[in-house]
Coordinates of C-alpha atoms in Angstrom, one line a residue:
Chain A
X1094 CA 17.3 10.5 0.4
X1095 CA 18.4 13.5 2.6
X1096 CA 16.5 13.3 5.6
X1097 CA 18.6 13.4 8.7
X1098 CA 17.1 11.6 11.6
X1099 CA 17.2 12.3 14.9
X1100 CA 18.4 15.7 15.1
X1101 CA 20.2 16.9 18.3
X1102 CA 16.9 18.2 20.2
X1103 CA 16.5 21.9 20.8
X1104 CA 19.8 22.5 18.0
X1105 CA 19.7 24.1 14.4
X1106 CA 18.7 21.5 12.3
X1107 CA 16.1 20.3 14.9
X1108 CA 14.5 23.6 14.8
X1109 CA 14.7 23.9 10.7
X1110 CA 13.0 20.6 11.2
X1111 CA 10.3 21.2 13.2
X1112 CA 9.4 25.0 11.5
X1113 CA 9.2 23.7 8.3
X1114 CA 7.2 20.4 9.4
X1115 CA 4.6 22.5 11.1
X1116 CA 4.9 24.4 7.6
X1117 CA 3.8 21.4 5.7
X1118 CA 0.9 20.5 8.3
X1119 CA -0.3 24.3 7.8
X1120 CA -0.6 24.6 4.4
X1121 CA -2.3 21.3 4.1
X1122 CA -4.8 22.5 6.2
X1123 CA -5.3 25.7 4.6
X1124 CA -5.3 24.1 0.6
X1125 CA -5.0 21.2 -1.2
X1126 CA -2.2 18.9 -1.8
X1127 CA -1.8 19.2 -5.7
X1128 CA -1.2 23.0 -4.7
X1129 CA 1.5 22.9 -2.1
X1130 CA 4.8 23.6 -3.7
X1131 CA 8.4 23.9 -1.6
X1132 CA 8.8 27.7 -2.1
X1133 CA 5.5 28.1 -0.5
X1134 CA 6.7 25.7 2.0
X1135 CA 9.8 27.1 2.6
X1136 CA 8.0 31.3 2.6
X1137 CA 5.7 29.7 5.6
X1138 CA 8.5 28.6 7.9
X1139 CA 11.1 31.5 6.8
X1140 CA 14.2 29.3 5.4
X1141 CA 15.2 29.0 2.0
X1142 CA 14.2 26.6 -0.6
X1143 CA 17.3 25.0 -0.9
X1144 CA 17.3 24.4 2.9
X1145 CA 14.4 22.1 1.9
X1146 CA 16.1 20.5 -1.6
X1147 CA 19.2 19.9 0.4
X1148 CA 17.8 18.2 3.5
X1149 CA 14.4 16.5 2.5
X1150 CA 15.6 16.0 -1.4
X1151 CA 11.8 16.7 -3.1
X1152 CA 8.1 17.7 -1.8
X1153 CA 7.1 13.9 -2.1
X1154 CA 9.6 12.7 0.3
X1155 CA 9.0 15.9 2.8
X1156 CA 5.4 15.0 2.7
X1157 CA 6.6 11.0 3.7
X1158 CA 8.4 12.7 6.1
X1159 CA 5.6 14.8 7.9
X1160 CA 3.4 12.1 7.2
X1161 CA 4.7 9.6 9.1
X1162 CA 5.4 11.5 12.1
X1163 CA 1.8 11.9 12.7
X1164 CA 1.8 8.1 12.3
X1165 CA 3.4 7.7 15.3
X1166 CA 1.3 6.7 18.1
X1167 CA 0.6 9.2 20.4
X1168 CA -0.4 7.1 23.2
X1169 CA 0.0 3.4 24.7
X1170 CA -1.9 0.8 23.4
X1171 CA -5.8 0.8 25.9
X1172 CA -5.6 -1.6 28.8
X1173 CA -8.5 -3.2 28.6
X1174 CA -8.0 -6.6 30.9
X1175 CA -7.0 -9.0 28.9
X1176 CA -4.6 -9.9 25.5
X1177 CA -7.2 -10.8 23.4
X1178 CA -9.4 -7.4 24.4
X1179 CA -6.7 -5.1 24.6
X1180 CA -5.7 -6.2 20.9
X1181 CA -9.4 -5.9 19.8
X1182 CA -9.3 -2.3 21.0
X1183 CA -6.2 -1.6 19.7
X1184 CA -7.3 -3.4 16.1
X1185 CA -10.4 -1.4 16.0
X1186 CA -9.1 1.8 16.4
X1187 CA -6.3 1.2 14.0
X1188 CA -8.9 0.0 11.6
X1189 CA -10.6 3.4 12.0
X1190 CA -8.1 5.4 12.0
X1191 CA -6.4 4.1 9.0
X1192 CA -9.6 4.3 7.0
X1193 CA -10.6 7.9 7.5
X1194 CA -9.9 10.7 4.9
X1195 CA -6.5 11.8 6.8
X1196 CA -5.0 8.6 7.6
X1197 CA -5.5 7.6 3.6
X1198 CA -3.7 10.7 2.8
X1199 CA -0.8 9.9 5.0
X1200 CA -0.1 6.4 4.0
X1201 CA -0.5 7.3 0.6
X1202 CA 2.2 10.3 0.9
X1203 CA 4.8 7.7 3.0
X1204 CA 3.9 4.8 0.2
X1205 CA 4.4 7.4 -3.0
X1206 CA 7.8 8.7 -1.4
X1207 CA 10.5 6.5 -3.7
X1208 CA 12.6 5.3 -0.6
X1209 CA 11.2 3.1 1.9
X1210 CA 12.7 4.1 5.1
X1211 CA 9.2 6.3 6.1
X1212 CA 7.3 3.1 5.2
X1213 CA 9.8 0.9 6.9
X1214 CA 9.8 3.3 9.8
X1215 CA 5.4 3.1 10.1
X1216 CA 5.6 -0.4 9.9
X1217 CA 7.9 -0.3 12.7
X1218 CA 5.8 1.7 15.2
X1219 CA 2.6 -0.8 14.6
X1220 CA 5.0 -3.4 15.8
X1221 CA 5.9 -1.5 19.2
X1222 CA 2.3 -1.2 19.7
X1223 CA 1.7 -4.9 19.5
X1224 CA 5.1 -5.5 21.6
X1225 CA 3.5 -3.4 24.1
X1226 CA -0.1 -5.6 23.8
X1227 CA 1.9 -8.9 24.5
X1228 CA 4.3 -8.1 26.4
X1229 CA 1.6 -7.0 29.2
X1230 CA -0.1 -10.2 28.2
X1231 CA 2.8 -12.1 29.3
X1232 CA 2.9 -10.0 32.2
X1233 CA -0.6 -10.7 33.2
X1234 CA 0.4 -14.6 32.4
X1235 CA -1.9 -15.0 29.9
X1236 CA -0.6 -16.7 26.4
X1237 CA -0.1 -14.3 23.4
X1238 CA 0.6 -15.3 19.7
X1239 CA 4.2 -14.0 18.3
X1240 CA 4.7 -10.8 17.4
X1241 CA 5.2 -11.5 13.3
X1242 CA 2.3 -13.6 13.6
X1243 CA 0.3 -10.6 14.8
X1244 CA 1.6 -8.4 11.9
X1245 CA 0.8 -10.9 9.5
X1246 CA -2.7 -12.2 10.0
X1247 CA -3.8 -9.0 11.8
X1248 CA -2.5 -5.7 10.6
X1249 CA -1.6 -7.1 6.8
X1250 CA -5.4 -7.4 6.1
X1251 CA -6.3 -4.5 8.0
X1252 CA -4.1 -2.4 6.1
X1253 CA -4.4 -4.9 2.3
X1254 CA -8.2 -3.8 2.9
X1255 CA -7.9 -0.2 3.2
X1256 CA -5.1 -0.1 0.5
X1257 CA -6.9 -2.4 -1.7
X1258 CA -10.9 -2.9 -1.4
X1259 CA -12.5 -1.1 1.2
X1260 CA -13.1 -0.4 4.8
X1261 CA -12.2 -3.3 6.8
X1262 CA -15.8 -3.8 8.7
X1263 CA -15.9 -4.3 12.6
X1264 CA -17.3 -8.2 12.2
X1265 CA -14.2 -9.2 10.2
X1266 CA -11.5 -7.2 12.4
X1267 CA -12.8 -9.7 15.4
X1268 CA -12.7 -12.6 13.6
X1269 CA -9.2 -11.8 12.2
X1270 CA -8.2 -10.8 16.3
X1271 CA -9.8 -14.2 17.3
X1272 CA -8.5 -16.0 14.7
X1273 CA -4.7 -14.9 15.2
X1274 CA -5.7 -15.2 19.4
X1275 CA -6.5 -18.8 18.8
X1276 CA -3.0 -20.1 17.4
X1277 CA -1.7 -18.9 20.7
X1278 CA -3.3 -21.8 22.0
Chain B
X250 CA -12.1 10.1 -12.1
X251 CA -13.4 10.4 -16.0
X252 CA -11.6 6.8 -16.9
X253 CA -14.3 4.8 -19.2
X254 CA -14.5 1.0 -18.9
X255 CA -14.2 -1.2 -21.4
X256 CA -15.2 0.8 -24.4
X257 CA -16.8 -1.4 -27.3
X258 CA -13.5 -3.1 -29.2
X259 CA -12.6 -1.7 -32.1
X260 CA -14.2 1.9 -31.7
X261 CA -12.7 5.0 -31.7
X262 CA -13.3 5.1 -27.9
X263 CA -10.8 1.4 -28.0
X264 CA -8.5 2.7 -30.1
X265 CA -7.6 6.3 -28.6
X266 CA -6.8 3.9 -25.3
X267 CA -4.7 1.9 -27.4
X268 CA -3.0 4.2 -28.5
X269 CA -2.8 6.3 -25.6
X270 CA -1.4 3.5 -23.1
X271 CA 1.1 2.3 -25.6
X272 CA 2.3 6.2 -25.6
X273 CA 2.6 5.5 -21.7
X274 CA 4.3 2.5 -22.0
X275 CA 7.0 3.5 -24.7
X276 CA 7.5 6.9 -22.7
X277 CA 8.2 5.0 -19.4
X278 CA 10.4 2.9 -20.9
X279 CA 12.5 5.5 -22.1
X280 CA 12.5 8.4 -19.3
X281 CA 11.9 8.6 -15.9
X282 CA 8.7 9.0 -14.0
X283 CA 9.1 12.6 -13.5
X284 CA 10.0 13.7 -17.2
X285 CA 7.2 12.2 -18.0
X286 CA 3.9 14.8 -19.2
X287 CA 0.8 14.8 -20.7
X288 CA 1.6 16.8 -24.1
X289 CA 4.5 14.5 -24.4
X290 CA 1.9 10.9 -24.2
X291 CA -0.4 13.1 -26.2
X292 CA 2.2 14.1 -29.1
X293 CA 3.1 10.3 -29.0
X294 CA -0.2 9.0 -29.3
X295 CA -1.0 11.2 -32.0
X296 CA -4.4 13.1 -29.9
X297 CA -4.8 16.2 -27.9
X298 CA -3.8 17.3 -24.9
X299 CA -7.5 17.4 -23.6
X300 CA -8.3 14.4 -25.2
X301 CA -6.4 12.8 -22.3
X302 CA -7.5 15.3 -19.9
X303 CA -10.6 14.8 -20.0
X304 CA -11.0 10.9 -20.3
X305 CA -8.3 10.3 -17.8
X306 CA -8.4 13.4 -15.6
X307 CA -4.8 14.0 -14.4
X308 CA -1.4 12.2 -15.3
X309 CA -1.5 10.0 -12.2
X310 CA -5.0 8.5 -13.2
X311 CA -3.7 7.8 -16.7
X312 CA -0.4 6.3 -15.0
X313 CA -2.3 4.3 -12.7
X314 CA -5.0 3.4 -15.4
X315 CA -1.7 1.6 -17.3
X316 CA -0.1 0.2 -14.2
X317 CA -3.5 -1.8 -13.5
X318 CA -3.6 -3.3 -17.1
X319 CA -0.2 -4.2 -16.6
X320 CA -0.6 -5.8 -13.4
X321 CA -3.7 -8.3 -15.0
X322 CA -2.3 -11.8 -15.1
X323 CA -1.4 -13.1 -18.2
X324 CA -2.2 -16.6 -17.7
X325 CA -3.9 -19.3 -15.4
X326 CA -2.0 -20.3 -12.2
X327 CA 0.2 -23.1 -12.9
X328 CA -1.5 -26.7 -12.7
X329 CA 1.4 -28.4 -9.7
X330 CA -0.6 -31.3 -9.2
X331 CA -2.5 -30.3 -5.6
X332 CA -4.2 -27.2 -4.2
X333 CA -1.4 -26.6 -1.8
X334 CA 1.5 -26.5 -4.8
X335 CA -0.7 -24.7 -6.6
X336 CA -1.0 -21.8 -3.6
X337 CA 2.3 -22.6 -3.4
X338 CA 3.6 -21.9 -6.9
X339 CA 1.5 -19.2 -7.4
X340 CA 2.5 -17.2 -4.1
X341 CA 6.4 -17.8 -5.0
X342 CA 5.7 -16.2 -8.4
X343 CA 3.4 -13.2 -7.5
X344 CA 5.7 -12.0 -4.1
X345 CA 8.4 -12.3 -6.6
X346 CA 6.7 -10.4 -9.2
X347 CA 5.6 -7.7 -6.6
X348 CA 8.6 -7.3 -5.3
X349 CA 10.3 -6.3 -7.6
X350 CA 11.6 -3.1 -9.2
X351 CA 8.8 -2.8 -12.0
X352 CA 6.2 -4.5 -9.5
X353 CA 6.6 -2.1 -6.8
X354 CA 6.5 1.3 -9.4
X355 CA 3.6 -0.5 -10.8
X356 CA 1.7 -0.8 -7.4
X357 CA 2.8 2.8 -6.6
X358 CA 1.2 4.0 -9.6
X359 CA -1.7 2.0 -9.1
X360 CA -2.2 3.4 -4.9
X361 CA -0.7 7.0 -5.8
X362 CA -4.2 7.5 -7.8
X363 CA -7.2 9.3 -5.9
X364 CA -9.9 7.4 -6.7
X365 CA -9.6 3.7 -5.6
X366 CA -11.3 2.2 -8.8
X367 CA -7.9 0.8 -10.2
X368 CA -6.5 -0.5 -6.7
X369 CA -9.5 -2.6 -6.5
X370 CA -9.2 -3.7 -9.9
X371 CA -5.8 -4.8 -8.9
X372 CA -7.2 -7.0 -5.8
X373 CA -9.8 -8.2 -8.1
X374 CA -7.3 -9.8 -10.3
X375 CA -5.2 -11.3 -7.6
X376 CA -8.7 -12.6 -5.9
X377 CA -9.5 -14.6 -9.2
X378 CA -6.3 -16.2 -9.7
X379 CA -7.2 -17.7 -6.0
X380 CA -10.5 -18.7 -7.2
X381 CA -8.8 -20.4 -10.2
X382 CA -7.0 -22.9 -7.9
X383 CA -9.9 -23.1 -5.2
X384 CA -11.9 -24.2 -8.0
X385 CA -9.8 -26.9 -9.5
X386 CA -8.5 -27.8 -6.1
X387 CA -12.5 -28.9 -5.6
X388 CA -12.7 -30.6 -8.7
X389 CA -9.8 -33.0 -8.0
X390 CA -12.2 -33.6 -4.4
X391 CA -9.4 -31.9 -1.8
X392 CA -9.9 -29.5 0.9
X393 CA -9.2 -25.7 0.0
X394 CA -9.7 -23.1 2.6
X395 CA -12.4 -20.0 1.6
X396 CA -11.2 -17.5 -0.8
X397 CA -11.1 -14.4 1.3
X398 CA -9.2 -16.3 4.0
X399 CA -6.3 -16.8 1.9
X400 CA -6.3 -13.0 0.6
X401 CA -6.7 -12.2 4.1
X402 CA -4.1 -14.8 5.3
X403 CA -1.7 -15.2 3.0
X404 CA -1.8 -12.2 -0.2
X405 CA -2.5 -9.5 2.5
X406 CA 1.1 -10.4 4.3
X407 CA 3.2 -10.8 1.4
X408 CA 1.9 -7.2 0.0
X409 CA 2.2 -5.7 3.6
X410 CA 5.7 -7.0 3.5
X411 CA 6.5 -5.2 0.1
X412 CA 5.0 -2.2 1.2
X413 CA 6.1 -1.7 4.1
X414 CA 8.9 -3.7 4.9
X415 CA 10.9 -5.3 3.1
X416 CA 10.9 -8.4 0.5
X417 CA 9.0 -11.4 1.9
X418 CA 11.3 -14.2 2.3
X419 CA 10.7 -17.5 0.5
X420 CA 10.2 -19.4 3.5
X421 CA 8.4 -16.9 5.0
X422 CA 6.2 -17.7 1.8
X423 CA 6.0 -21.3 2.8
X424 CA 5.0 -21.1 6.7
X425 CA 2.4 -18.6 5.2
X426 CA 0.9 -21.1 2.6
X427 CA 1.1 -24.3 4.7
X428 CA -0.7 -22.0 7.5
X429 CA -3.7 -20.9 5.3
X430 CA -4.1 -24.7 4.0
X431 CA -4.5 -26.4 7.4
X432 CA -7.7 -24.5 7.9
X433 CA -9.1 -26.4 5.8
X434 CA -8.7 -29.1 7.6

């Protein structure tokens, strides 16, 4: 895989970067994904098509690309008083947001790309918001369950559901958030 | 998606799949994924193009279509003497199977489809094998925690873990097992 991370900000390659991103979120607005092609791509954000080949490698791992960056959080986890509600806030939303038309299309595209460091790299932000839940629960002195706990009896059957069966419902996203709560003692 | 369940045995409907998946089969085994076409299964199989086009749809349906057949189990958990070696054999054996390379292009075929028929399928046949050794874990009179607690608690991590992260470790396997079985007290 050819994507380079972390880009000096405001150089060359970070602006390539960020025209032909906004590319690929533009003409998946405008049609739909079995039509998007690199040269079209490429046209849209005015670089060649071997500026694309030679930095992303091929339109499935540009799409994991663009798709996890809207992945990433865009704000802190909701302070809502207490560990066990700010996760159930935090759960619920994720829940919904993973569920929905768009966020199926954009773990699909980071899941279908062949290398696993988008994947990797989604799985990763989930775990800073969680950090972020306990570490203010700590701060508040309350008791919080490990972090890999969290990930495992929380947000692996959040996201086995929505990968897998269905839309995880509201009822069972509490009980999962009390259950893992519990074994904090 | 056009994909036809279980057509009557023997009919022409049961055969053309037959013959059409074992084109699938033979073709991945000898290309990669992306060589692989529709008039090149179809010439194989010995139908039409449209023939597949219109029972299947699109090349990714027919892919994923194959990958779910593939991904049925092929025989009853092993019999280790107790409901927790059972759980415990079994989950050994299917994060193994997962994780590896033909596992994880088979569950990328099987998520990469549209319509989510095949990926429930897929949960389907892992929920069963659960409900194999739930059921003979009761008939030898010990305690086995409910079904959609262990897919929450204990499939759901070891598939987040080779989706998103990275193989599940053996005694991560364990902790994960022995966890799901004291609920049942």
């Amino acid at each position: 895989m050819a994507v380079k991370e972390n880009p000096r900000p405001g150089g060359r390659s970070a602006r390539v970067q960020a025209s032909v991103h906004k590319a690929v979120r533009e003409q998946l607005a405008e049609m739909s994904r079995a039509e998007v092609t690199i040269p079209l791509i490429a046209a849209r954000a005015g670089v060649t098509p071997s500026t694309i080949y030679r930095r992303w490698g091929d339109l499935q791992a540009l799409l994991a690309d663009v798709a996890v960056e809207r992945l990433r959080p865009d704000m802190q986890p909701v302070d809502a008083g207490s560990g066990q509600a700010d996760l159930q806030a935090w759960a619920e939303q994720y829940a919904e947001e993973m569920s929905s038309g768009p966020g199926r299309e954009m773990i699909r595209d980071v899941l279908a790309a062949q290398a696993g460091a988008n994947a990797c790299k989604c799985c990763e932000y989930t775990r800073q918001q969680i950090v972020v839940i306990a570490d203010r629960a700590k701060a508040r002195g309350g008791a919080f369950p490990d972090v890999d706990l969290v990930m495992d009896q929380l947000v692996a059957p959040i996201m086995y559901r929505i990968l897998f069966g269905d839309v995880p419902e509201a009822s069972r996203v509490r009980d999962l958030v009390a259950r893992v709560m519990n074994t904090a003692g």
